[in-house]
Every structure is written in structure tokens, then in C-alpha cells.
Coordinates of C-alpha atoms in Angstrom, one line a residue:
X208 CA 112.4 98.2 97.8
X209 CA 111.4 95.6 95.3
X210 CA 112.9 96.0 91.9
X211 CA 110.4 97.7 89.6
X212 CA 111.5 95.5 86.7
X213 CA 110.4 92.4 88.7
X214 CA 107.0 94.0 89.4
X215 CA 106.6 95.0 85.7
X216 CA 107.5 91.5 84.6
X217 CA 105.0 89.9 87.0
X218 CA 102.2 92.2 85.8
X219 CA 103.3 91.7 82.2
X220 CA 102.5 88.0 82.7
X221 CA 99.5 88.5 84.8
X222 CA 97.7 90.9 82.5
X223 CA 98.3 89.0 79.2
X224 CA 95.9 86.1 79.9
X225 CA 93.0 86.4 77.5
X226 CA 94.4 89.6 75.8
X227 CA 96.7 89.5 72.8
X228 CA 97.6 93.2 73.2
X229 CA 99.7 93.5 76.4
X230 CA 99.7 96.6 78.5
X231 CA 103.4 97.1 77.9
X232 CA 102.7 96.7 74.1
X233 CA 100.1 99.4 74.3
X234 CA 102.5 101.8 76.0
X235 CA 105.0 101.2 73.2
X236 CA 102.4 101.7 70.5
X237 CA 102.8 105.5 70.0
X238 CA 100.6 105.6 67.0
X239 CA 97.7 104.0 68.9
X240 CA 98.1 106.4 71.8
X241 CA 98.3 109.3 69.4
X242 CA 95.1 108.3 67.6
X243 CA 93.3 107.9 70.9
X244 CA 94.4 111.3 72.0
X245 CA 93.4 112.9 68.7
X246 CA 89.8 111.7 68.9
X247 CA 89.3 112.5 72.6
X248 CA 87.1 115.1 74.2
X249 CA 89.3 118.2 74.3
X250 CA 88.0 119.2 77.7
X251 CA 90.1 116.7 79.5
X252 CA 93.2 114.4 79.2
X253 CA 93.3 112.4 76.0
X254 CA 92.3 108.7 76.0
X255 CA 95.9 107.8 75.0
X256 CA 97.3 109.8 77.9
X257 CA 94.7 108.3 80.3
X258 CA 95.5 104.8 79.1
X259 CA 99.2 105.3 79.5
X260 CA 98.7 106.5 83.1
X261 CA 96.4 103.6 83.8
X262 CA 99.1 101.1 82.7
X263 CA 101.6 103.0 84.9
X264 CA 99.2 102.7 87.8
X265 CA 98.9 99.0 87.2
X266 CA 102.6 98.6 87.8
X267 CA 102.6 100.8 90.8
X268 CA 99.3 99.7 92.5
X269 CA 99.7 98.2 95.9
X270 CA 97.5 95.5 97.4
X271 CA 96.8 97.0 100.8
X272 CA 95.5 94.6 103.5
X273 CA 94.6 96.3 106.8
X274 CA 94.3 94.1 109.9
X275 CA 91.5 95.4 112.1
X276 CA 90.5 94.5 115.6
X277 CA 90.1 95.6 119.2
X278 CA 93.1 96.3 121.3
X279 CA 94.9 93.2 122.6
X280 CA 93.6 90.8 120.0
X281 CA 97.1 90.0 118.7
X282 CA 97.2 91.8 115.3
X283 CA 100.9 92.4 115.4
X284 CA 101.5 88.7 116.3
X285 CA 99.2 87.7 113.5
X286 CA 101.1 89.7 110.9
X287 CA 104.4 88.3 112.1
X288 CA 102.9 84.8 111.7
X289 CA 101.6 85.5 108.1
X290 CA 104.9 87.2 107.1
X291 CA 106.9 84.4 108.7
X292 CA 109.2 86.7 110.5
X293 CA 109.5 88.3 113.9
X294 CA 109.1 91.7 112.2
X295 CA 106.8 93.7 114.5
X296 CA 107.2 94.2 118.3
X297 CA 104.6 92.2 120.1
X298 CA 103.8 90.7 123.4
X299 CA 101.4 90.8 126.3
X300 CA 102.3 94.3 127.2
X301 CA 102.8 95.7 123.7
X302 CA 100.2 98.1 122.3
X303 CA 100.7 99.5 118.8
X304 CA 100.0 103.2 118.8
X305 CA 100.6 104.1 115.1
X306 CA 99.8 102.5 111.8
X307 CA 102.7 100.3 110.6
X308 CA 103.0 99.3 106.9
X309 CA 104.9 96.1 106.0
X310 CA 106.3 96.2 102.5
X311 CA 108.8 94.2 100.4
X312 CA 112.5 94.9 100.1
X313 CA 115.6 92.9 99.8
X314 CA 117.0 94.7 102.8
X315 CA 115.4 94.7 106.3
X316 CA 114.9 98.1 107.9
X317 CA 112.1 100.5 108.9
X318 CA 111.3 104.2 108.2
X319 CA 109.5 106.4 110.7
X320 CA 107.4 109.2 109.3
X321 CA 106.3 112.2 111.3
X322 CA 103.3 114.5 111.2
X323 CA 105.5 117.6 111.2
X324 CA 108.3 118.6 108.8
X325 CA 111.0 116.4 110.3
X326 CA 112.9 114.2 107.9
X327 CA 111.8 110.5 107.9
X328 CA 114.1 108.5 110.1
X329 CA 115.6 105.1 109.0
X330 CA 116.0 102.5 111.8
X331 CA 117.2 98.9 112.0
X332 CA 116.3 97.3 115.3
X333 CA 113.2 96.1 117.1
X334 CA 114.0 98.3 120.1
X335 CA 114.2 101.4 117.8
X336 CA 110.8 100.5 116.2
X337 CA 109.3 99.8 119.6
X338 CA 110.3 103.3 120.9
X339 CA 108.1 104.9 118.3
X340 CA 105.3 102.3 117.8
X341 CA 104.6 101.0 121.3
X342 CA 102.3 103.1 123.4
X343 CA 104.3 102.1 126.5
X344 CA 107.3 103.9 125.1
X345 CA 105.5 106.5 123.0
X346 CA 102.4 107.2 125.3
X347 CA 99.6 109.0 123.4
X348 CA 102.0 109.3 120.5
X349 CA 103.8 112.2 122.1
X350 CA 106.6 111.8 119.5
X351 CA 104.0 112.9 116.8
X352 CA 104.6 109.9 114.5
X353 CA 102.4 109.7 111.4
X354 CA 103.2 106.0 110.6
X355 CA 106.0 103.6 110.1
X356 CA 107.0 101.5 107.1
X357 CA 108.8 98.2 107.8
X358 CA 110.6 96.4 104.9
X359 CA 111.0 92.7 104.6
X360 CA 111.9 90.2 101.9
X361 CA 109.0 87.8 102.8
X362 CA 107.6 86.1 99.7
X363 CA 104.0 87.0 100.5
X364 CA 104.9 90.7 100.2
X365 CA 106.0 90.4 96.6
X366 CA 104.0 92.1 93.8
X367 CA 103.3 95.2 96.0
X368 CA 101.4 93.5 98.8
X369 CA 101.3 95.7 101.9
X370 CA 100.0 94.6 105.2
X371 CA 99.0 97.3 107.7
X372 CA 99.1 96.8 111.5
X373 CA 96.5 99.4 112.8
X374 CA 96.2 100.6 116.4
X375 CA 93.6 98.5 118.2
X376 CA 90.1 100.1 118.6
X377 CA 89.0 100.6 122.1
X378 CA 92.3 102.0 123.3
X379 CA 93.1 105.8 123.2
X380 CA 96.7 105.9 122.2
X381 CA 96.7 109.4 120.6
X382 CA 97.1 108.1 117.0
X383 CA 96.0 110.5 114.3
X384 CA 92.5 109.7 113.1
X385 CA 93.4 110.9 109.6
X386 CA 96.5 108.6 109.4
X387 CA 94.4 105.6 110.5
X388 CA 91.5 106.3 108.2
X389 CA 93.5 106.3 105.0
X390 CA 94.1 102.6 105.5
X391 CA 90.3 102.0 105.8
X392 CA 88.6 104.3 103.3
X393 CA 88.7 103.5 99.6
X394 CA 89.8 99.9 100.1
X395 CA 87.9 96.8 99.3
X396 CA 89.3 94.2 101.6
X397 CA 90.3 93.7 105.2
X398 CA 91.2 91.1 107.8
X399 CA 89.1 91.2 111.0
X400 CA 90.8 89.6 114.0
X401 CA 88.6 88.4 116.9
X402 CA 89.5 86.8 120.2
X403 CA 88.2 83.4 121.1
X404 CA 87.4 84.4 124.7
X405 CA 85.5 86.6 125.2
X406 CA 83.3 86.2 122.1
X407 CA 82.1 89.2 120.1
X408 CA 81.1 91.9 122.6
X409 CA 79.2 95.1 122.0
X410 CA 82.3 97.1 121.3
X411 CA 83.5 94.5 118.8
X412 CA 80.1 94.5 117.2
X413 CA 80.1 98.3 116.8
X414 CA 83.6 98.2 115.3
X415 CA 82.7 95.5 112.8
X416 CA 79.5 97.2 111.8
X417 CA 81.2 100.5 111.1
X418 CA 84.2 99.0 109.2
X419 CA 82.3 96.3 107.4
X420 CA 80.1 98.9 105.7
X421 CA 83.2 100.0 103.8
X422 CA 84.6 96.7 102.6
X423 CA 83.2 94.6 99.8
X424 CA 84.8 91.5 101.3
X425 CA 86.6 90.4 104.4
X426 CA 88.3 87.5 106.1
X427 CA 87.4 86.8 109.7
X428 CA 89.9 85.1 112.0
X429 CA 89.9 84.2 115.6
X430 CA 93.2 84.2 117.5
X431 CA 93.4 81.5 120.1
X432 CA 95.7 81.8 123.1
X433 CA 95.8 78.0 123.9
X434 CA 92.0 78.0 124.5
X435 CA 90.5 74.5 124.8
X436 CA 88.7 72.9 121.9
X437 CA 85.3 73.3 123.5
X438 CA 85.8 77.0 124.1
X439 CA 87.0 77.5 120.5
X440 CA 84.0 75.5 119.1
X441 CA 81.5 77.4 121.2
X442 CA 83.1 80.7 120.4
X443 CA 83.2 80.1 116.6
X444 CA 79.5 79.0 116.6
X445 CA 78.5 82.1 118.6
X446 CA 80.5 84.5 116.6
X447 CA 79.2 83.1 113.3
X448 CA 75.7 83.8 114.4
X449 CA 76.6 87.4 115.4
X450 CA 78.4 88.0 112.1
X451 CA 75.5 86.6 110.1
X452 CA 73.1 89.0 111.9
X453 CA 75.5 91.9 111.2
X454 CA 75.8 90.9 107.6
X455 CA 72.1 90.7 107.2
X456 CA 71.6 94.2 108.7
X457 CA 74.3 95.6 106.4
X458 CA 73.3 93.6 103.3
X459 CA 76.9 92.2 103.2
X460 CA 77.9 88.7 102.2
X461 CA 79.2 86.5 104.9
X462 CA 80.5 83.0 103.8
X463 CA 79.9 81.6 107.3
X464 CA 83.6 80.9 107.8
X465 CA 86.0 81.9 110.6
X466 CA 89.6 80.8 110.5
X467 CA 90.9 79.9 113.9
X468 CA 94.6 80.3 114.3
X469 CA 97.1 80.5 117.1
X470 CA 99.3 83.3 116.0
X471 CA 101.7 83.1 119.0
X472 CA 102.3 79.4 118.4
X473 CA 102.9 80.0 114.7
X474 CA 105.5 82.7 115.4
X475 CA 107.2 80.5 118.0
X476 CA 107.2 77.6 115.7
X477 CA 108.8 79.7 112.9
X478 CA 111.5 81.0 115.2
X479 CA 112.2 77.6 116.7
X480 CA 112.0 75.9 113.3
X481 CA 109.3 73.6 114.8
X482 CA 107.2 72.4 111.9
X483 CA 104.6 70.7 114.2
X484 CA 103.9 74.0 116.0
X485 CA 103.5 75.9 112.8
X486 CA 101.2 73.2 111.4
X487 CA 99.0 73.0 114.5
X488 CA 98.7 76.8 114.6
X489 CA 96.6 76.6 111.4
X490 CA 98.4 79.7 110.1
X491 CA 98.7 78.1 106.7
X492 CA 94.9 78.1 106.2
X493 CA 94.8 81.9 106.8
X494 CA 97.8 82.4 104.5
X495 CA 96.1 80.4 101.7
X496 CA 93.0 82.6 102.0
X497 CA 95.1 85.8 101.8
X498 CA 97.0 84.4 98.8
X499 CA 93.7 83.7 97.1
X500 CA 92.6 87.3 97.7
X501 CA 95.9 88.6 96.3
X502 CA 95.5 86.4 93.2
X503 CA 92.0 87.7 92.6
X504 CA 93.2 91.2 93.1
X505 CA 95.5 90.8 90.1
X506 CA 92.6 89.4 88.1
X507 CA 90.5 92.4 89.0
X508 CA 93.2 94.8 87.8
X509 CA 93.4 92.8 84.6
X510 CA 89.7 92.9 84.0
X511 CA 89.6 96.7 84.7
X512 CA 92.4 97.3 82.2
X513 CA 90.8 95.2 79.5
X514 CA 87.4 96.9 80.1
X515 CA 88.9 100.4 79.8
X516 CA 91.1 99.5 76.8
X517 CA 88.2 97.9 74.9
X518 CA 85.8 100.8 75.7
X519 CA 88.4 103.4 74.5
X520 CA 88.8 101.5 71.2
X521 CA 85.1 101.2 70.7
X522 CA 84.6 104.9 71.5
X523 CA 87.4 106.0 69.2
X524 CA 86.0 103.8 66.4
X525 CA 82.6 105.3 66.8
X526 CA 84.0 108.8 67.0
X527 CA 86.0 108.4 63.7
X528 CA 83.0 106.8 62.0
X529 CA 80.9 109.7 63.1
X530 CA 83.4 112.2 61.6
X531 CA 83.5 110.3 58.4
X532 CA 79.7 110.4 58.3
X533 CA 79.8 114.1 59.1
X534 CA 82.1 114.6 56.1
X535 CA 79.9 112.7 53.7
X536 CA 76.6 114.1 54.9
X537 CA 75.6 117.7 54.6
X538 CA 76.6 120.1 57.3
X539 CA 73.0 120.8 58.3
X540 CA 72.3 117.1 58.8
X541 CA 75.3 116.8 61.0
X542 CA 74.3 119.8 63.0
X543 CA 70.9 118.3 63.5
X544 CA 72.3 115.0 64.7
X545 CA 74.7 116.7 67.1
X546 CA 71.9 118.9 68.5
X547 CA 69.7 115.9 69.0
X548 CA 72.5 114.2 71.0
X549 CA 73.0 117.3 73.1
X550 CA 69.2 117.4 73.9
X551 CA 69.2 113.8 74.9
X552 CA 72.1 114.3 77.3
X553 CA 70.5 117.4 78.7
X554 CA 67.1 115.6 79.2
X555 CA 68.9 112.8 81.0
X556 CA 70.7 115.4 83.1
X557 CA 67.5 117.0 84.1
X558 CA 66.1 113.7 85.2
X559 CA 69.2 112.8 87.2
X560 CA 69.1 116.3 88.8
X561 CA 65.6 115.5 90.0
X562 CA 66.8 112.2 91.5
X563 CA 69.7 114.0 93.1
X564 CA 67.4 116.6 94.6
X565 CA 65.2 113.8 96.0
X566 CA 68.2 112.1 97.6
X567 CA 69.5 115.4 99.1
X568 CA 66.0 116.2 100.4
X569 CA 65.7 112.8 102.0
X570 CA 69.1 113.2 103.6
X571 CA 68.3 116.6 105.0
X572 CA 64.9 115.4 106.3
X573 CA 66.5 112.4 108.0
X574 CA 69.1 114.7 109.5
X575 CA 66.4 116.7 111.2
X576 CA 64.7 113.5 112.5
X577 CA 67.9 112.0 113.7
X578 CA 68.8 115.2 115.6
X579 CA 65.7 114.8 117.7
X580 CA 66.6 111.1 118.2
X581 CA 70.1 112.0 119.3
X582 CA 68.8 114.5 121.8
X583 CA 66.4 112.0 123.2
X584 CA 69.0 109.2 123.4
X585 CA 71.4 111.6 125.2
X586 CA 68.7 112.6 127.7
X587 CA 67.7 109.0 128.4
X588 CA 71.3 107.9 128.6
X589 CA 72.2 110.5 131.2
X590 CA 69.0 109.9 133.2
X591 CA 69.9 106.2 133.4
X592 CA 73.5 107.0 134.4
X593 CA 72.1 109.4 137.1
X594 CA 69.5 107.0 138.5
X595 CA 71.8 104.0 138.6
X596 CA 74.7 106.0 140.2
X597 CA 72.4 107.7 142.7
X598 CA 71.0 104.3 143.7
X599 CA 74.6 103.2 144.5
X600 CA 75.2 106.4 146.5
X601 CA 72.0 105.9 148.4
X602 CA 73.4 102.5 149.4
X603 CA 76.3 104.2 151.1
X604 CA 79.0 104.2 148.4
X605 CA 80.3 107.7 148.6
X606 CA 84.0 106.9 148.5
X607 CA 85.8 108.7 145.7
X608 CA 87.6 105.7 144.0
X609 CA 84.6 103.4 144.3
X610 CA 82.2 106.1 143.0
X611 CA 84.5 106.9 140.1
X612 CA 84.5 103.3 139.0
X613 CA 80.7 103.0 139.3
X614 CA 80.1 106.2 137.4
X615 CA 82.4 105.1 134.5
X616 CA 80.9 101.7 134.3
X617 CA 77.4 103.1 133.9
X618 CA 78.6 105.8 131.6
X619 CA 80.2 103.2 129.2
X620 CA 77.1 101.0 129.4
X621 CA 74.4 103.6 128.7
X622 CA 76.4 105.7 126.2
X623 CA 77.2 102.6 124.3
X624 CA 73.4 101.7 124.2
X625 CA 72.5 105.2 123.0
X626 CA 75.2 105.1 120.4
X627 CA 74.1 101.7 119.1
X628 CA 70.5 103.0 118.8
X629 CA 71.7 105.9 116.6
X630 CA 73.9 103.6 114.6
X631 CA 70.9 101.4 113.8
X632 CA 69.1 104.4 112.5
X633 CA 72.0 105.3 110.3
X634 CA 72.0 101.7 108.9
X635 CA 68.3 102.1 108.1
X636 CA 69.0 105.4 106.3
X637 CA 71.7 103.7 104.3
X638 CA 69.3 100.9 103.3
X639 CA 66.8 103.4 102.0
X640 CA 69.6 105.3 100.1
X641 CA 70.5 102.0 98.4
X642 CA 67.2 102.0 96.5
X643 CA 67.7 105.7 95.6
X644 CA 71.2 104.9 94.4
X645 CA 70.0 102.0 92.3
X646 CA 67.5 104.3 90.5
X647 CA 70.3 106.8 89.9
X648 CA 72.6 104.2 88.5
X649 CA 69.9 102.6 86.4
X650 CA 69.2 106.0 84.6
X651 CA 72.9 106.3 83.7
X652 CA 73.1 102.6 82.6
X653 CA 70.2 103.2 80.2
X654 CA 71.9 106.3 78.9
X655 CA 75.2 104.5 78.4
X656 CA 73.4 101.7 76.5
X657 CA 72.5 104.1 73.7
X658 CA 75.3 106.6 73.7
X659 CA 79.1 106.2 73.6
X660 CA 79.4 109.9 74.5
X661 CA 77.5 109.5 77.7
X662 CA 79.5 106.4 78.6
X663 CA 82.7 108.4 78.0
X664 CA 81.5 111.2 80.2
X665 CA 80.4 109.0 83.1
X666 CA 83.5 106.9 83.0
X667 CA 85.6 110.0 82.9
X668 CA 83.8 111.5 85.9
X669 CA 84.2 108.3 87.9
X670 CA 87.9 108.4 87.2
X671 CA 88.4 112.1 87.8
X672 CA 86.0 113.0 90.5
X673 CA 84.6 110.1 92.4
X674 CA 87.9 108.2 93.0
X675 CA 86.5 104.6 92.7
X676 CA 82.7 105.1 93.3
X677 CA 80.5 103.4 90.7
X678 CA 79.2 105.4 87.8
X679 CA 76.4 107.5 89.0
X680 CA 78.0 107.9 92.4
X681 CA 76.9 104.9 94.3
X682 CA 75.4 106.8 97.2
X683 CA 75.0 103.8 99.5
X684 CA 78.6 102.9 99.1
X685 CA 79.7 106.5 99.4
X686 CA 77.6 106.9 102.5
X687 CA 79.4 104.0 104.1
X688 CA 82.7 105.7 103.6
X689 CA 81.4 108.9 105.2
X690 CA 80.0 106.9 108.1
X691 CA 83.4 105.3 108.6
X692 CA 85.2 108.6 108.4
X693 CA 82.8 110.5 110.6
X694 CA 82.2 107.8 113.3
X695 CA 85.2 105.5 113.4
X696 CA 87.6 108.4 112.8
X697 CA 85.7 111.0 114.6
X698 CA 85.7 111.8 118.3
X699 CA 82.3 110.1 118.8
X700 CA 83.7 106.6 118.4
X701 CA 86.7 107.2 120.7
X702 CA 84.5 109.0 123.2
X703 CA 82.4 105.8 123.5
X704 CA 85.2 103.3 123.4
X705 CA 87.2 105.1 126.1
X706 CA 87.2 103.2 129.4
X707 CA 87.8 106.3 131.5
X708 CA 89.8 108.9 129.7
X709 CA 88.5 112.3 130.8
X710 CA 85.5 111.9 133.0
X711 CA 86.9 108.9 134.8
X712 CA 90.3 110.4 135.4
X713 CA 89.0 113.9 136.4
X714 CA 86.3 112.5 138.6
X715 CA 88.6 110.0 140.3
X716 CA 91.1 112.8 141.1
X717 CA 88.5 115.2 142.3
X718 CA 86.5 112.7 144.2
X719 CA 89.5 111.4 146.0
X720 CA 90.2 114.8 147.6
X721 CA 86.6 116.1 147.9
X722 CA 83.8 113.5 147.7
X723 CA 85.2 111.2 150.3
X724 CA 84.6 113.7 153.0
X725 CA 81.1 114.5 152.0
X726 CA 77.8 112.9 152.5
X727 CA 75.5 111.4 149.7
X728 CA 73.8 114.7 148.9
X729 CA 77.1 116.4 148.2
X730 CA 78.3 113.5 146.1
X731 CA 75.1 113.8 143.9
X732 CA 75.6 117.5 143.5
X733 CA 79.2 116.9 142.5
X734 CA 78.2 114.5 139.8
X735 CA 75.9 117.0 138.1
X736 CA 78.4 118.8 135.9
X737 CA 79.8 115.5 134.7
X738 CA 76.4 114.2 133.7
X739 CA 75.8 117.5 131.8
X740 CA 79.1 117.0 130.0
X741 CA 78.2 113.5 129.0
X742 CA 74.9 114.6 127.5
X743 CA 76.4 117.7 125.8
X744 CA 79.4 115.8 124.3
X745 CA 77.2 112.9 123.0
X746 CA 74.8 115.3 121.3
X747 CA 77.6 117.5 119.9
X748 CA 79.8 114.7 118.5
X749 CA 76.9 112.6 117.1
X750 CA 75.3 115.7 115.4
X751 CA 78.7 116.7 113.9
X752 CA 79.1 113.2 112.5
X753 CA 75.6 113.3 110.9
X754 CA 76.3 116.7 109.5
X755 CA 79.5 115.4 107.9
X756 CA 77.7 112.5 106.3
X757 CA 74.9 114.7 104.9
X758 CA 77.3 117.4 103.6
X759 CA 79.7 115.0 101.8
X760 CA 76.9 113.0 100.2
X761 CA 75.2 116.2 99.0
X762 CA 78.5 117.5 97.7
X763 CA 79.2 114.4 95.7
X764 CA 75.8 114.6 94.0
X765 CA 75.9 118.3 93.3
X766 CA 79.4 118.0 91.8
X767 CA 78.3 115.2 89.5
X768 CA 75.3 117.2 88.2
X769 CA 77.5 120.4 87.9
X770 CA 80.0 118.5 85.7
X771 CA 77.2 117.2 83.5
X772 CA 76.0 120.8 83.0
X773 CA 79.5 121.9 82.0
X774 CA 79.7 119.0 79.6
X775 CA 76.4 120.0 77.9
X776 CA 77.8 123.5 77.4
X777 CA 80.9 122.2 75.8
X778 CA 79.2 119.7 73.4
X779 CA 78.1 122.1 70.7
X780 CA 81.2 124.2 70.4
X781 CA 83.3 121.0 70.4
X782 CA 81.4 119.4 67.6
X783 CA 81.5 122.6 65.5
X784 CA 85.3 122.5 65.8
X785 CA 85.4 118.8 64.7
X786 CA 83.1 119.5 61.7
X787 CA 85.4 122.3 60.5
X788 CA 88.4 119.9 60.6
X789 CA 86.5 117.2 58.8
X790 CA 85.5 119.6 55.9
X791 CA 89.0 119.3 54.7
X792 CA 88.9 116.5 52.1
X793 CA 92.5 115.5 52.8
X794 CA 91.4 114.7 56.4
X795 CA 89.1 112.0 55.1
X796 CA 92.1 109.9 54.1
X797 CA 93.5 110.3 57.6
X798 CA 90.2 109.4 59.2
X799 CA 89.9 106.2 57.1
X800 CA 93.5 105.2 57.9
X801 CA 93.0 105.8 61.6
X802 CA 89.7 103.8 61.5
X803 CA 91.4 100.9 59.9
X804 CA 94.2 101.0 62.5
X805 CA 91.7 101.2 65.4
X806 CA 89.7 98.3 64.0
X807 CA 92.9 96.2 63.8
X808 CA 93.7 96.9 67.4
X809 CA 90.1 96.2 68.5
X810 CA 90.2 92.8 66.9
X811 CA 93.4 91.9 68.7
X812 CA 91.8 93.1 72.0
X813 CA 89.2 90.4 71.7
X814 CA 91.3 87.5 70.4

């Protein structure tokens, strides 16, 4: 693993720009941390403790970059090219079946982690890694592997950069949905890898829509396998138009740029020390983009630290000033001011609760509407499959193998169409929720503008409960995560992407021994149960996904309002305790000394 002192030193330099007080200096300033803790809300961790943990997280935070794409696009080869090493097994027959993290270490080795209680296994060769990571040698992940971590000393991995090679969408390799989703949810950036030929297909478009909802930014790359220039140019033009349409439908930003690379040529050039091959592969352009993302990532962490640090100082200064005022004013005046603050917070909470009820009602109403739509889509889907398959049977195709292929082709086509229609409705729901979310956020922003206490509460809830969602629980962003979790990770997505997993295999086997000997009428009768299963499974999986989206969104809102109610109940008793402390005249000296120290630190934070 990378030496922690190196990481700390790098962050020490990165986070000092524009800030005189360095994070490492803050950790060493025991007096500052003690003061911050002393004037914190007693219902949670002190600000000094939170700030110390924040700085520790700065040192330990990883820059996780998942590579997403359909099966066979060359994700493993791409990562090898970016890393500059033949680190992951890849080739025309290779199919990655588990998530693989690539991290920095001075030594080269890999660790295999399992879903059960087996001890992680350290390995050292490509063949060993292949035996766990390649679906050809670990079919359907029968070895129950959770994920693998491969260590390399490649320079781009320094400063806690982690690339993740994910199993390709569209192939059912038995990988754990939970293990895969943890590399997609709660992240802000991804690399989408597309083939040059064919261009973006319906399955690619579905994957991009679902995943792009979750990421605030993304890099798009096309992997060329020695395609000619005309094919590449036409592919890029077509794919840009598709991506622009997707971006507009999702209200995402697309910079109209696709980086075309030849990952295989880059890897071969690196292995053969052929500079020309590496240059003509254009891998350097993609690496430059990724390095820019990594650099901005550090700036984001810097900005977040400075913002939190300055807000804590401002809150602490205001809190000490209030206590000094409480001491110099009469107790009745102080009590009136505190009661007024409590009423303002309670009034804002009442208004936010109404907004939350409106959002929850909208979600539940839409859930009922979309239920009907799912049922109708499933009915139309199966009717189309039935009519098209029966038409082929009437033309004399009653042979088991041929009929199995026909059935599966139509199943994929019409189920995909039905799924796309439902997905478009979900996107429309998300768009409406965006306006509700903005109203919710605006109310909290207004509240924060006039009250340090409200800002403290909301920031605390964002940190403790929402794990990265914006203050006010950005419902639109949150919904995206639920959609990704429920649809990409759920059975519905894999049900649609499967070429012929269950129905195809079973139908093929059954029809081979039974249908071949029957006439068209018998063939149609035999297909009946499979059509019923398609309709039943589509409705069941899609409704389960919608239920999960609605339940999680409602839970986030209800939890937020509940925490505000608890905070209201704690305000009065907390302030009474503070007043009793401030009544001691000797405490006034301590208050004034603490205020002077905080003001000094605040000035240094802005110099």
C-alpha cells in the first residue's frame, strides 16, 4: 500500500493553497478543537471532533473512478492502457465477472475477497487472478467472490486514485448486485466506454440513461479495434447526437466530446516499448482528461474543508457572542430571544413538513399511475410477442431450435420497448421532483441566511444522515440513486438485458424434445406458459423497483423532518443549561478569551 506519510504530505501541500491555517495545523491546535467542542450542540459530536474526523477523512479519501460499459467493449484493456501495465486479464474471450479495484502499492499483487467468511486470499499471477475474475473460469461466479483488489505502483494511482473494472452490462455473470452498485452509488464521476461499431444501441442507451442520472460529470470514450477513419468519424457524430439527446432528457451537461482511443494498440505499444503505437492510440488524451478530473477532485476536497472550517469558526464566534450577550442582558430578555429562535425554527419546520407531504403524496400518486402503465405495457408487450411468434409458426417454423431463437428475439425486442417506455415515465417523474426539491432547498437556504443555528442543524443532518445529499435532501438527486439501485442493480435490468437466460434455455431444451414432433397448434399451446411468465415477471420486477424508489424517497424526507422535530425539543433545555453556565461571572472571562482566540483563527482562515 502507498505510504500514508506520502499521502499526508501531498494533501498537506494541496490543501494549503489560499488558506494560512493548514488542516494538519488545525489537528495540532488542541486549544482550537477544545473551544469548538465546548460551544457545540450537546446533542451530537462536538465541532472540534467533527473537524478532526473531517481532516482524517481528507487523508484517507479515495478518488474512485468506475469504468462502465456493455460487455465486450474492452474495459479491462482500457484500464491496462491508462495504468500503463498489463495488470488485468483481457482478450477477445475474457469476460470480467467481478468488480476489480486497482490501487497503488510499491509491490504488485492482488487480494481476492469473498462473500462468505473465508479469509481474503493474496495472489501474485495473472493466471490466479483470471481463475477468479474471468467468467470462463469462474462461470456465474460459482466461487462466490465479492471483489478483487489489484495493487500496482503506476504513477496515476498515487494520491489514493482507484480505478474499478466493473462486469459488463448485458452479460449475466452471476456477480453480486450489491457489490457492483457500491461502485456506482454515491459517486460523482465515471468513465463510459462505447464501441465504435456498432454505435450506441438501445441496450447501451438504457445503461447510459440509468447510470448517468447518478453522476454529476462523466468522460465518454470510444474504443476502436482498428476501425477505419470513416467508420470512426460517422460513429462519433452519431453517438454525440444520441448523448446530447440523453443529456437533454436527463438535464445533464454534455460537453459534446468523445475521446476515441485504441486501447489494444496502447497496451501493445507499452509492452513492446513502441512509442509510435502508444502515440497513435490516443491514450494520452484520455489520461490527460482523467488527470484533470483527479486534480479538480483535490480542489473540491480543499474547498469543502475550507467551507466547513470557516463555517464552524463563524458559528462558534456567534455562539460565544450570544453567551456574552446572555450574561450582560437580563435572564428574561435572553429567554425571550431563545424562545423566538425556537418558534422561527418550528415555523420553518412546519412549512418544510408541508412540502415533504406534498412530495410524498406526489410520489404515491405517481406510483399508482405507473402501476397501471406497467400492467398495460406488459400486456401489449406479450401480445406483440405472441402475435409475431404465432405469425412465424403459421409460416411453418415449428422446429424447436428455430422457434426458441424466434421467441427470444421477439421477447428481447418487445420487453426492451416496454421497459424503455416505463423508464421515460420515471425520467418525467424525476423532472417534476426537481422543481419540488428546489422549493425544499430554497426554504432551507432562506432559513440558513438568517440563522447560524439552522445552518448548523442542516449541515449536521447532511453529514450524519444523508451521506452526501445536498442540504434539504436533494430529492431529484436522491431519486436518481434509488433508480440506479432499483433498476440497474435489480432483477428488472438483468431480466431485460439477458439474451436467453431462463426462457430461452428452458424453451430450447423443451422444444427440442417436444415441439419438433408437434404441429403448429401444439407449438402455440406450449408457448402459452412462457408468455404468461414474461408478463408476470415484467410487472412484478418493475413494480418492485417503483416501490423501492417511492419507499426510499419517502423515508429520507420523513427522517429529515423527524430530526428537525427532535432538534426543536432540545433547543429550550439546551439554552437553559447554557444560561446557567454563563451566570457565573468568572465564566465571562473565559468567554471573552475564547472569543478572542476564535477571531484570531477566523482571520487566518481568510488570509
